[in-house]
PDB file of C-alpha atoms (C1' of nucleotides) in Angstrom:
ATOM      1  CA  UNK A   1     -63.635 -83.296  -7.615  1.00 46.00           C
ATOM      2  CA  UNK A   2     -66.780 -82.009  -8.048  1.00 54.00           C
ATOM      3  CA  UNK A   3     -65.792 -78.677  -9.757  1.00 55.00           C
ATOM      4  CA  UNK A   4     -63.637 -80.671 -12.190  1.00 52.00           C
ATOM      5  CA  UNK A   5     -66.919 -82.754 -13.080  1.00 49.00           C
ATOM      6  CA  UNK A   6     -68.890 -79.513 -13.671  1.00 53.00           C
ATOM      7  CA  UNK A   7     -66.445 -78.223 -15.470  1.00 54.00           C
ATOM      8  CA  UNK A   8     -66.285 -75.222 -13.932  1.00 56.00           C
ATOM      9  CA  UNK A   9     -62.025 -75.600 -13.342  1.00 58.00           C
ATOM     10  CA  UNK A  10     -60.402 -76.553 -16.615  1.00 60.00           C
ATOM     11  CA  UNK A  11     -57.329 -74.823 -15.918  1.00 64.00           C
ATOM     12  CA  UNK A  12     -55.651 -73.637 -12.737  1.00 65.00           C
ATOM     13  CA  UNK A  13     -55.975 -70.391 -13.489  1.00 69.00           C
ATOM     14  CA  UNK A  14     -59.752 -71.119 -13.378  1.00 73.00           C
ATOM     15  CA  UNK A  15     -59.659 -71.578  -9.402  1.00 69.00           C
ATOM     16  CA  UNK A  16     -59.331 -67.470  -9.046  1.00 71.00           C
ATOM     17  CA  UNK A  17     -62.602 -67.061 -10.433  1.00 71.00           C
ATOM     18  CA  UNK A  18     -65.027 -69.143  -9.030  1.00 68.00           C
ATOM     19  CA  UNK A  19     -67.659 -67.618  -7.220  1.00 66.00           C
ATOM     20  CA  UNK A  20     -69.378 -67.579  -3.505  1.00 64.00           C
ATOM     21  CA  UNK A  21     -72.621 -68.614  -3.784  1.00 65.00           C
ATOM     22  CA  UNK A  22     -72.202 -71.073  -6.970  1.00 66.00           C
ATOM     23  CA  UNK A  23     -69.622 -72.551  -4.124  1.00 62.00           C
ATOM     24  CA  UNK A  24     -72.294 -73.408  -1.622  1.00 61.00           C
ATOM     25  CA  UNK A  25     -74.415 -74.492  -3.478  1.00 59.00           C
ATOM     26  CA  UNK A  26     -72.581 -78.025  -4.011  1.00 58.00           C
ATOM     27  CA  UNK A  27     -73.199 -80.966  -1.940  1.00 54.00           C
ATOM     28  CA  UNK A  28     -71.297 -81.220   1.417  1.00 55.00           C
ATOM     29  CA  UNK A  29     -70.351 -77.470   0.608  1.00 57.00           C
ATOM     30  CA  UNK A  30     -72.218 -75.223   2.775  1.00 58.00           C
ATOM     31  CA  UNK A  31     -71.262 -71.317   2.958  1.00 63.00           C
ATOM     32  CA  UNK A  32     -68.561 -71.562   5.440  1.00 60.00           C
ATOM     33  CA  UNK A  33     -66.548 -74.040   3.386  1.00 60.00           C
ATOM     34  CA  UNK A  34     -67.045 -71.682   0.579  1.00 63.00           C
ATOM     35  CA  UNK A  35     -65.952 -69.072   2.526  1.00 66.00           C
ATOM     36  CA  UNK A  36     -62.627 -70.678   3.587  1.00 64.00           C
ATOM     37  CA  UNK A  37     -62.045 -71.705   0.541  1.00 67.00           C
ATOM     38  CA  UNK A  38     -62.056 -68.612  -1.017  1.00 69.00           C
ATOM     39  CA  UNK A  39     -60.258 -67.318   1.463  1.00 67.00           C
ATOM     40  CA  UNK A  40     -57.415 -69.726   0.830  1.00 67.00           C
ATOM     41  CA  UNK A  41     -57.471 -69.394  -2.715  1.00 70.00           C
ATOM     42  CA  UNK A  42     -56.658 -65.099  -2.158  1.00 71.00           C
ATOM     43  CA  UNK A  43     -54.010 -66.278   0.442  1.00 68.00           C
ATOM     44  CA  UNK A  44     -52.430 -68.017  -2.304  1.00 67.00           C
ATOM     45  CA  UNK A  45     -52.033 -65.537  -4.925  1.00 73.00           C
ATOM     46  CA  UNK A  46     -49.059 -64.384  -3.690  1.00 74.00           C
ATOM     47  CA  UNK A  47     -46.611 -67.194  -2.973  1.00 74.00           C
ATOM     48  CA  UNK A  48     -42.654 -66.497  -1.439  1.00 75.00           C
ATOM     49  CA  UNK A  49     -41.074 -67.406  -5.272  1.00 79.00           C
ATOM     50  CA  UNK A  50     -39.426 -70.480  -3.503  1.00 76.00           C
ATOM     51  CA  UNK A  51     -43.014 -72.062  -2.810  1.00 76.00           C
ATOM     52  CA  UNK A  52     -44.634 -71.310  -6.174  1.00 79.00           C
ATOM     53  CA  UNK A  53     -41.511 -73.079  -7.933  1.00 79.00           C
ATOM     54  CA  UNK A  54     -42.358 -75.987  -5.693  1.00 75.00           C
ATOM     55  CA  UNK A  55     -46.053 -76.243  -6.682  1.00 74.00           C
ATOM     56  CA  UNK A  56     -45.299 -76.086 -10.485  1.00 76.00           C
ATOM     57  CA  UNK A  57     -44.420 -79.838  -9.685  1.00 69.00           C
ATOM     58  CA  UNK A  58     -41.105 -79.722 -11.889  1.00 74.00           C
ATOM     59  CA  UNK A  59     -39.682 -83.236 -11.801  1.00 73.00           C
ATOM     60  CA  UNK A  60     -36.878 -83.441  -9.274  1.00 70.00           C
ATOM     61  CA  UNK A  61     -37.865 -80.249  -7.955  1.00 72.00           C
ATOM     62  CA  UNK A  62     -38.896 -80.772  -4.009  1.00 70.00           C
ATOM     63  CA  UNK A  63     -39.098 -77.893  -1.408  1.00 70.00           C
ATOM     64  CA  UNK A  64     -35.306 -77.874  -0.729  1.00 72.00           C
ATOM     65  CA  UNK A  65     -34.659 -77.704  -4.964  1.00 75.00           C
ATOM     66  CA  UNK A  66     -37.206 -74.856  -5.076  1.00 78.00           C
ATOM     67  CA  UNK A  67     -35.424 -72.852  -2.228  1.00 76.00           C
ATOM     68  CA  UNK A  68     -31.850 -73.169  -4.062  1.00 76.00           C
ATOM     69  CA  UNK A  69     -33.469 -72.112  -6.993  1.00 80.00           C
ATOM     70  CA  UNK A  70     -35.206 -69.108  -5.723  1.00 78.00           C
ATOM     71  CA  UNK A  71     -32.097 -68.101  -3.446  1.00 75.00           C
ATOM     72  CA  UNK A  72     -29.932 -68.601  -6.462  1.00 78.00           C
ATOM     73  CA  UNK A  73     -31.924 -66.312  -9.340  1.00 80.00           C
ATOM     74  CA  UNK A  74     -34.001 -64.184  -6.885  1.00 77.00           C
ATOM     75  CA  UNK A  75     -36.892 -63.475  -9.640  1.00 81.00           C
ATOM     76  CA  UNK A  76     -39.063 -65.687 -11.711  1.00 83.00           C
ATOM     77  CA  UNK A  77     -37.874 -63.898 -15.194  1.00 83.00           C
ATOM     78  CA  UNK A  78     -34.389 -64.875 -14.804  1.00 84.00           C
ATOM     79  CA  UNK A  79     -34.951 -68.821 -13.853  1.00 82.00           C
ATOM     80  CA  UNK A  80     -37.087 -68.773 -17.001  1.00 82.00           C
ATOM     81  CA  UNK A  81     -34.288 -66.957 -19.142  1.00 81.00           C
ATOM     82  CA  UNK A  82     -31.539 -69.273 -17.512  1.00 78.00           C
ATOM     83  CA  UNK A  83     -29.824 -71.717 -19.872  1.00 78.00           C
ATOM     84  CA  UNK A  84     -28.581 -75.205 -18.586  1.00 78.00           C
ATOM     85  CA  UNK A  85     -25.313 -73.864 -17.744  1.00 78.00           C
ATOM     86  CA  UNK A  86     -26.758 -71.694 -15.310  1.00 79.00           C
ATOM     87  CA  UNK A  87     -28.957 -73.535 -13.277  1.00 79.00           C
ATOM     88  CA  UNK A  88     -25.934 -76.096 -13.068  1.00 78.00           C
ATOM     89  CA  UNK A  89     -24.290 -73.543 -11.176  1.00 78.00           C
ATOM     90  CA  UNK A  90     -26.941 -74.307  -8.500  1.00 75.00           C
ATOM     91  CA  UNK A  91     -26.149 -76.012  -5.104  1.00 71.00           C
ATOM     92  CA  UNK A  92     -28.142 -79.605  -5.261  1.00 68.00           C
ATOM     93  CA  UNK A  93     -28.601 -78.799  -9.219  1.00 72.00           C
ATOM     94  CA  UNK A  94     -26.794 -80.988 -11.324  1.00 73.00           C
ATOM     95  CA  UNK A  95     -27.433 -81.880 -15.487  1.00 78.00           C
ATOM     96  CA  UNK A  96     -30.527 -84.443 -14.613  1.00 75.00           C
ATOM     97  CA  UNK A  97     -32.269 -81.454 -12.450  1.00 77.00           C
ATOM     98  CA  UNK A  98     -30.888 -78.947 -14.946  1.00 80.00           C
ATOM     99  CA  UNK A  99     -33.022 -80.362 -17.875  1.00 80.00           C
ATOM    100  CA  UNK A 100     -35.402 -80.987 -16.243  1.00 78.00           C
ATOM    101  CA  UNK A 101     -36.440 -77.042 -14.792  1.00 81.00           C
ATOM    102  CA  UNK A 102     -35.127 -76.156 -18.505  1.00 83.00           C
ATOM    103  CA  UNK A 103     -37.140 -78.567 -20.120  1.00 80.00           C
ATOM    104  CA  UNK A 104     -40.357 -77.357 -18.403  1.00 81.00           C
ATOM    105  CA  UNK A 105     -40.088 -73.915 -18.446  1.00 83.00           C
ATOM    106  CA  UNK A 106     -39.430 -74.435 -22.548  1.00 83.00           C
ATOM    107  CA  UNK A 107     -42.581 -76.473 -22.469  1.00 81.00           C
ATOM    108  CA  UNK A 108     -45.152 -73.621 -23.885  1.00 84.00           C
ATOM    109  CA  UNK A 109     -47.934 -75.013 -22.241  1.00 82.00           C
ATOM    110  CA  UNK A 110     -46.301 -74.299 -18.942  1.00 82.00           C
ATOM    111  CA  UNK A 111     -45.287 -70.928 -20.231  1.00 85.00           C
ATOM    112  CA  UNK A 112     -49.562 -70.643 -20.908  1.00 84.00           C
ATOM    113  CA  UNK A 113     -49.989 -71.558 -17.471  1.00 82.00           C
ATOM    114  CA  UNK A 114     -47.531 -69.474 -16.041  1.00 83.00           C
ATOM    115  CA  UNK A 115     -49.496 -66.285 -17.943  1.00 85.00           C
ATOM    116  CA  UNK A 116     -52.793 -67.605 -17.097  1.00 83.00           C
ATOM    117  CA  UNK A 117     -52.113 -67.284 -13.727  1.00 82.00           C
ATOM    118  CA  UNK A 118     -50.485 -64.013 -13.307  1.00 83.00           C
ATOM    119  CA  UNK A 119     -53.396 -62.629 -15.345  1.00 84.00           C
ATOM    120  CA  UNK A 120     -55.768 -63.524 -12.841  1.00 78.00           C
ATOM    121  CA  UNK A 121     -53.830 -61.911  -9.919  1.00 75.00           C
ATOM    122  CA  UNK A 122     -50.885 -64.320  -9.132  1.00 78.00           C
ATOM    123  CA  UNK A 123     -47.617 -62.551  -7.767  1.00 79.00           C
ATOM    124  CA  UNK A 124     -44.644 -63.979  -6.301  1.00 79.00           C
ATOM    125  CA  UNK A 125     -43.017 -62.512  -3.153  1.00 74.00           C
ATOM    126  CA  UNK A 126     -39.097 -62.728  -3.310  1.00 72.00           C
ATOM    127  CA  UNK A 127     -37.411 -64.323  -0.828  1.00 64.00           C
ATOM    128  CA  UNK A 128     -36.737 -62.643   2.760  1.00 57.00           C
ATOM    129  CA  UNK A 129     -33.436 -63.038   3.431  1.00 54.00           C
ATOM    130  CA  UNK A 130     -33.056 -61.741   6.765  1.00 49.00           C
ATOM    131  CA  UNK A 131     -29.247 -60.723   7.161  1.00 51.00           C
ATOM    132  CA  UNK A 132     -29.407 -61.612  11.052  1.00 53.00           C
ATOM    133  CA  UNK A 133     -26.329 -63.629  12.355  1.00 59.00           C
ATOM    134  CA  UNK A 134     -25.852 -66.866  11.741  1.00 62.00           C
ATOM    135  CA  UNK A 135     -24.432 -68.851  14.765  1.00 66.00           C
ATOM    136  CA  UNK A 136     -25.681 -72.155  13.270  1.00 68.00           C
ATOM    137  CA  UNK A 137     -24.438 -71.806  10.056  1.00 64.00           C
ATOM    138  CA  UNK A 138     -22.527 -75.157   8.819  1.00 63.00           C
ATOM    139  CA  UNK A 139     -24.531 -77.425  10.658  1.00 70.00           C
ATOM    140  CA  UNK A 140     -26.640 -79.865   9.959  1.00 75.00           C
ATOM    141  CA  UNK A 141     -29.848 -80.776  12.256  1.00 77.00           C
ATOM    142  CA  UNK A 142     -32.668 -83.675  11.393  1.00 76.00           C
ATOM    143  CA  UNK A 143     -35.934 -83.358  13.539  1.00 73.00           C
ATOM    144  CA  UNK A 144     -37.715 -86.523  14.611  1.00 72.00           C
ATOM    145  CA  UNK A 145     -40.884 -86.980  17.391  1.00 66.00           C
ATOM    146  CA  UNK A 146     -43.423 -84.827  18.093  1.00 64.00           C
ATOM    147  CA  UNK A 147     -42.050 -81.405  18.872  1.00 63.00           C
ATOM    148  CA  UNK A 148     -44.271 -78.559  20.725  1.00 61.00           C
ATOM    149  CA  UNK A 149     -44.557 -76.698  17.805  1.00 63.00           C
ATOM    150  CA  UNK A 150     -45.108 -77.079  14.283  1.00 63.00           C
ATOM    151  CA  UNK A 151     -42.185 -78.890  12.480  1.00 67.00           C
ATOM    152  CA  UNK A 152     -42.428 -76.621   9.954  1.00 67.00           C
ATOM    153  CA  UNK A 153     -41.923 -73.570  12.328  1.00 69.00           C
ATOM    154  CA  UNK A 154     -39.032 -75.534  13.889  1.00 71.00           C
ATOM    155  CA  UNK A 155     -37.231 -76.123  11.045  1.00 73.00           C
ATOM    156  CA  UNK A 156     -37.971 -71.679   9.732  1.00 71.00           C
ATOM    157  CA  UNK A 157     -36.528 -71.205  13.152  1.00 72.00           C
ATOM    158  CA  UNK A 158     -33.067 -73.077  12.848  1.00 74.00           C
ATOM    159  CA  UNK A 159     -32.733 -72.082   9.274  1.00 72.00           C
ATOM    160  CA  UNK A 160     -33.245 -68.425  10.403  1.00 70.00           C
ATOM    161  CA  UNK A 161     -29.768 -68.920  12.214  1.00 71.00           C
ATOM    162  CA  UNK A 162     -28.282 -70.776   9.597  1.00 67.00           C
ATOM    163  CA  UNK A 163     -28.385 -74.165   9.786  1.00 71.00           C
ATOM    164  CA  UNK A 164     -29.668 -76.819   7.519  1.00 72.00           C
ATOM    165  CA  UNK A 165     -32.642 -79.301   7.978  1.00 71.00           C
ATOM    166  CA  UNK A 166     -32.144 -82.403   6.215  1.00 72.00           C
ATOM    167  CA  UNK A 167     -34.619 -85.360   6.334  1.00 68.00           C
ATOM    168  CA  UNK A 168     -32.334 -88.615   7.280  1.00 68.00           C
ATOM    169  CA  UNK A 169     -29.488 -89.099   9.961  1.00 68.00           C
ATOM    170  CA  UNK A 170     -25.980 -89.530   8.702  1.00 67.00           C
ATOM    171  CA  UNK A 171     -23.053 -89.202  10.337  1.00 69.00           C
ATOM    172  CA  UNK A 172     -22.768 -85.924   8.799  1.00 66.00           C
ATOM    173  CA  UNK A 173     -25.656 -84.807  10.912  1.00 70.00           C
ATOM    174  CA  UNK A 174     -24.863 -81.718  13.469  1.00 71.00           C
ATOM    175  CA  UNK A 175     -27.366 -82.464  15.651  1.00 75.00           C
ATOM    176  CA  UNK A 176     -30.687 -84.315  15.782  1.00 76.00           C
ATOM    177  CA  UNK A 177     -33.523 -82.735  17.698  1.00 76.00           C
ATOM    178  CA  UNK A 178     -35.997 -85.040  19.244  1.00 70.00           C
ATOM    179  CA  UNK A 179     -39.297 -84.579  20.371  1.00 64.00           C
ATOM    180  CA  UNK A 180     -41.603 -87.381  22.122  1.00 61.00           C
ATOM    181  CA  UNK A 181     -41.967 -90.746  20.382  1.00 57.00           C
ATOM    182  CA  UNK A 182     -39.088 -90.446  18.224  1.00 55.00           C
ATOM    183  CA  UNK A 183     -38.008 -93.545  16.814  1.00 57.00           C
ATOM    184  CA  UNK A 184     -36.055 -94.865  14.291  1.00 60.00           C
ATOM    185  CA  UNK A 185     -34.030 -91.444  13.782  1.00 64.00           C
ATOM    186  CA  UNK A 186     -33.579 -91.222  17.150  1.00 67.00           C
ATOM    187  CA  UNK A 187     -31.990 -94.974  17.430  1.00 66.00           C
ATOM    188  CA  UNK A 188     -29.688 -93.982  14.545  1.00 67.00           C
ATOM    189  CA  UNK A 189     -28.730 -91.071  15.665  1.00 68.00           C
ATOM    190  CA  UNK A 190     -27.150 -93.051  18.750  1.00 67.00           C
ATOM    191  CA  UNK A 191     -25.734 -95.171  17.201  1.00 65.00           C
ATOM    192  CA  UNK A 192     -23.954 -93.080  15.289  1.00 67.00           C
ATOM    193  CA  UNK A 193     -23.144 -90.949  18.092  1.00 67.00           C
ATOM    194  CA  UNK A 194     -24.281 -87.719  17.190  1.00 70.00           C
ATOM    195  CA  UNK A 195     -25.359 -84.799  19.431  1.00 76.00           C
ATOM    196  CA  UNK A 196     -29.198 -85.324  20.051  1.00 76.00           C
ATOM    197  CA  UNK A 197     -31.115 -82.304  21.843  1.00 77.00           C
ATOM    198  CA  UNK A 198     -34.305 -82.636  23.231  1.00 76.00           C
ATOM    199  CA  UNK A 199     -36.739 -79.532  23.371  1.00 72.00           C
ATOM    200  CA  UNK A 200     -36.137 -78.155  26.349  1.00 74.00           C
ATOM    201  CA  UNK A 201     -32.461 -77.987  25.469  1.00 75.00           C
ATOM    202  CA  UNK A 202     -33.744 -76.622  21.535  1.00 77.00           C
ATOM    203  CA  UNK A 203     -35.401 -73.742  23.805  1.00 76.00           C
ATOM    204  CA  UNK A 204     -32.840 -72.958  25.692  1.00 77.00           C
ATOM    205  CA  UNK A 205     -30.563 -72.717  22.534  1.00 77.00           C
ATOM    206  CA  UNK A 206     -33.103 -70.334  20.745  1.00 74.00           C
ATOM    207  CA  UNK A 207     -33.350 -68.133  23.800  1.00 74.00           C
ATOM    208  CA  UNK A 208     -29.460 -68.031  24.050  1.00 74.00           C
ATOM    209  CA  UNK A 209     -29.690 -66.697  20.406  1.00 70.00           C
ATOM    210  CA  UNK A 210     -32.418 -64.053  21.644  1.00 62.00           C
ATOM    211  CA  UNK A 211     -34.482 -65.679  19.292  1.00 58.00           C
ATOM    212  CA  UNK A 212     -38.545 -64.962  20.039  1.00 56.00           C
ATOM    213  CA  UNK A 213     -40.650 -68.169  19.858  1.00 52.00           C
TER     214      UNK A 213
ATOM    215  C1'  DC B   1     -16.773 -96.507 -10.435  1.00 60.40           C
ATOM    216  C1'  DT B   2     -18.318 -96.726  -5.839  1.00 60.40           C
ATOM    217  C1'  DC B   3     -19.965 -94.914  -1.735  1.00 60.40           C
ATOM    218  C1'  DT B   4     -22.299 -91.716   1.118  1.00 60.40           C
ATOM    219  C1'  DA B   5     -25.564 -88.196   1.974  1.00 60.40           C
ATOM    220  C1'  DC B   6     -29.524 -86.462   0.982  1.00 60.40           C
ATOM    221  C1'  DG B   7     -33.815 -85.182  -1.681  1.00 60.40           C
ATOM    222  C1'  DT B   8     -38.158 -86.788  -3.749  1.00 60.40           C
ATOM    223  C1'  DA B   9     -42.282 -89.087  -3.665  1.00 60.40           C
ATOM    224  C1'  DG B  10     -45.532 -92.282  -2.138  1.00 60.40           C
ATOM    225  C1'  DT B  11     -48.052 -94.455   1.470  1.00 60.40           C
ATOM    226  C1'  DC B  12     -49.881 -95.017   5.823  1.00 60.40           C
ATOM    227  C1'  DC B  13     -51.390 -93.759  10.409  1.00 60.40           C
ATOM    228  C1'  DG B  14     -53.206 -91.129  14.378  1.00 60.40           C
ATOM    229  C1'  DT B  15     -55.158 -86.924  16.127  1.00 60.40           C
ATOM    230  C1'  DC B  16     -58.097 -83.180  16.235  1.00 60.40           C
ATOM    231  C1'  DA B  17     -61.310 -79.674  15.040  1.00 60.40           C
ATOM    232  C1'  DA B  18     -64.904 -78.034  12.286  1.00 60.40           C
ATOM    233  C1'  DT B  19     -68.885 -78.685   9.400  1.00 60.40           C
ATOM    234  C1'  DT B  20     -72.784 -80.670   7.727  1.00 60.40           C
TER     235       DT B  20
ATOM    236  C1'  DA C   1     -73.522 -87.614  15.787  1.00 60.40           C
ATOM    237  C1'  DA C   2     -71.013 -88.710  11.947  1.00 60.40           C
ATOM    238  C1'  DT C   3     -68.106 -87.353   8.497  1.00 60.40           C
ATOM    239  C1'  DT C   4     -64.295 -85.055   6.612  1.00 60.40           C
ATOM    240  C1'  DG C   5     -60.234 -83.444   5.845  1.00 60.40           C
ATOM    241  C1'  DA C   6     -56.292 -80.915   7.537  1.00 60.40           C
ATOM    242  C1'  DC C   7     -52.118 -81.669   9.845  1.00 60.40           C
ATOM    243  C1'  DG C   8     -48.038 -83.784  11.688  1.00 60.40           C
ATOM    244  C1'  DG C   9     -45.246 -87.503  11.505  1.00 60.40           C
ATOM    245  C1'  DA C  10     -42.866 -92.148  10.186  1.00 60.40           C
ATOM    246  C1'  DC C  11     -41.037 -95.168   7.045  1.00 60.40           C
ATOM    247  C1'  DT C  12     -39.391 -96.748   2.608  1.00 60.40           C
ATOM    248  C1'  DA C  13     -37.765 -97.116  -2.155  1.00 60.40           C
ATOM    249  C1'  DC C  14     -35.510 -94.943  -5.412  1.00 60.40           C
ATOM    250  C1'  DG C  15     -32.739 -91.419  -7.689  1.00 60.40           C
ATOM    251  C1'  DT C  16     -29.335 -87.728  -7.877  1.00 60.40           C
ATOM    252  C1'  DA C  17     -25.197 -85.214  -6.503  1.00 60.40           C
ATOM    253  C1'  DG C  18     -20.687 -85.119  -5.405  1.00 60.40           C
ATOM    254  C1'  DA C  19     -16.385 -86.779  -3.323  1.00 60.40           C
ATOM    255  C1'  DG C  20     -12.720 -89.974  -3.397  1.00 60.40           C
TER     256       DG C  20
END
DNA sequence: CTCTACGTAGTCCGTCAATT
DNA sequence: AATTGACGGACTACGTAGAG
């Protein structure tokens, strides 16, 4: 907020050159903030391609959109190059998202953004696409509760070996994997009858997969 | 056209650690 | 000691995609 008032960030691109000490020197700012900060800000720069299509904040363009995307074209250049017709050709894209991610990448203040950034040291990693097996491949699985770990490192884990993450239970679901306190997934789940795994049982799987934790 | 599955986005809450 | 904010999670409303 406070850099915005002082005008020292018009633009995004502005964040990648804002100083140390000018940092500190704000209220409730002392050097150690700064420092983090700053050290976030180099961290970043360089973005897997899937999350930096995410934070352009396209319309209709969530985490799962951005992955597809990224998968899909593999490099920035050619989602900006790709008609309609293309990114139709998209798993999850139909015409509404379509236009949209067209639309904005026609938009030539985006485009200015876009520049602006890589100028001041932006660069997009592609996507690792680790050619391991797949063993869960096809299946769906919905986390709920508190898990031991991260949900986020759950979820890289069982997409590692193939299987999809979705956010709601539906019959379609594979499996649901629940942690402590899980609640209304976990009651739907039931009643829908599908396979629920606690963690112990997710460990077990992993390790059965020689999978390192 | 309708239904189902799922993604997006917003809000809200509790916990926890680090800084000021 | 108090404040913050980062983080993880739940729930909900709404919209889109795609199949029948």
């Amino acid at each position: 907020v406070q850099l915005v008032e002082k005008n020292l960030v018009r633009a995004v691109a502005d964040l990648y050159r804002l100083e140390r000490e000018l940092l500190a020197g704000l209220e409730r700012m002392g050097e150690k903030s700064a420092d983090k900060l700053l050290a976030q800000l180099e961290r970043s720069k360089t973005p897997p391609l899937d999350r930096l299509l995410y934070a352009l904040g396209i319309r209709e363009v969530g985490e799962v959109t951005a992955t597809a995307l990224a998968r899909h074209f593999g490099s920035l250049d050619r989602i900006l190059a790709a008609g309609e017709e293309e990114l139709v050709e998209v798993p999850d894209v139909g015409p509404v998202v379509a236009s949209h991610v067209h639309a904005f990448f026609r938009e030539p203040h985006n485009r200015d953004v876009l520049e602006q950034l890589e100028q001041a040291g932006l660069r997009w990693r592609p996507l690792e696409t680790h050619g391991r097996e797949q063993p869960l491949a096809g299946q769906t699985w919905v986390l709920t509760g508190a898990l031991g770990m991260p949900r986020a490192r759950a979820k890289t884990l069982l997409e590692a070996l193939g299987a999809k993450v979705a956010g709601s239970v539906s019959a379609k679901t594979s499996v649901v994997l629940a942690g402590a306190e899980a609640g209304a997934k976990l009651r739907k789940a039931e009643s829908l009858g599908v396979r629920v795994i606690d963690e112990e049982g997710f460990r077990a799987l992993l390790e059965s997969y020689g999978t390192v934790l």
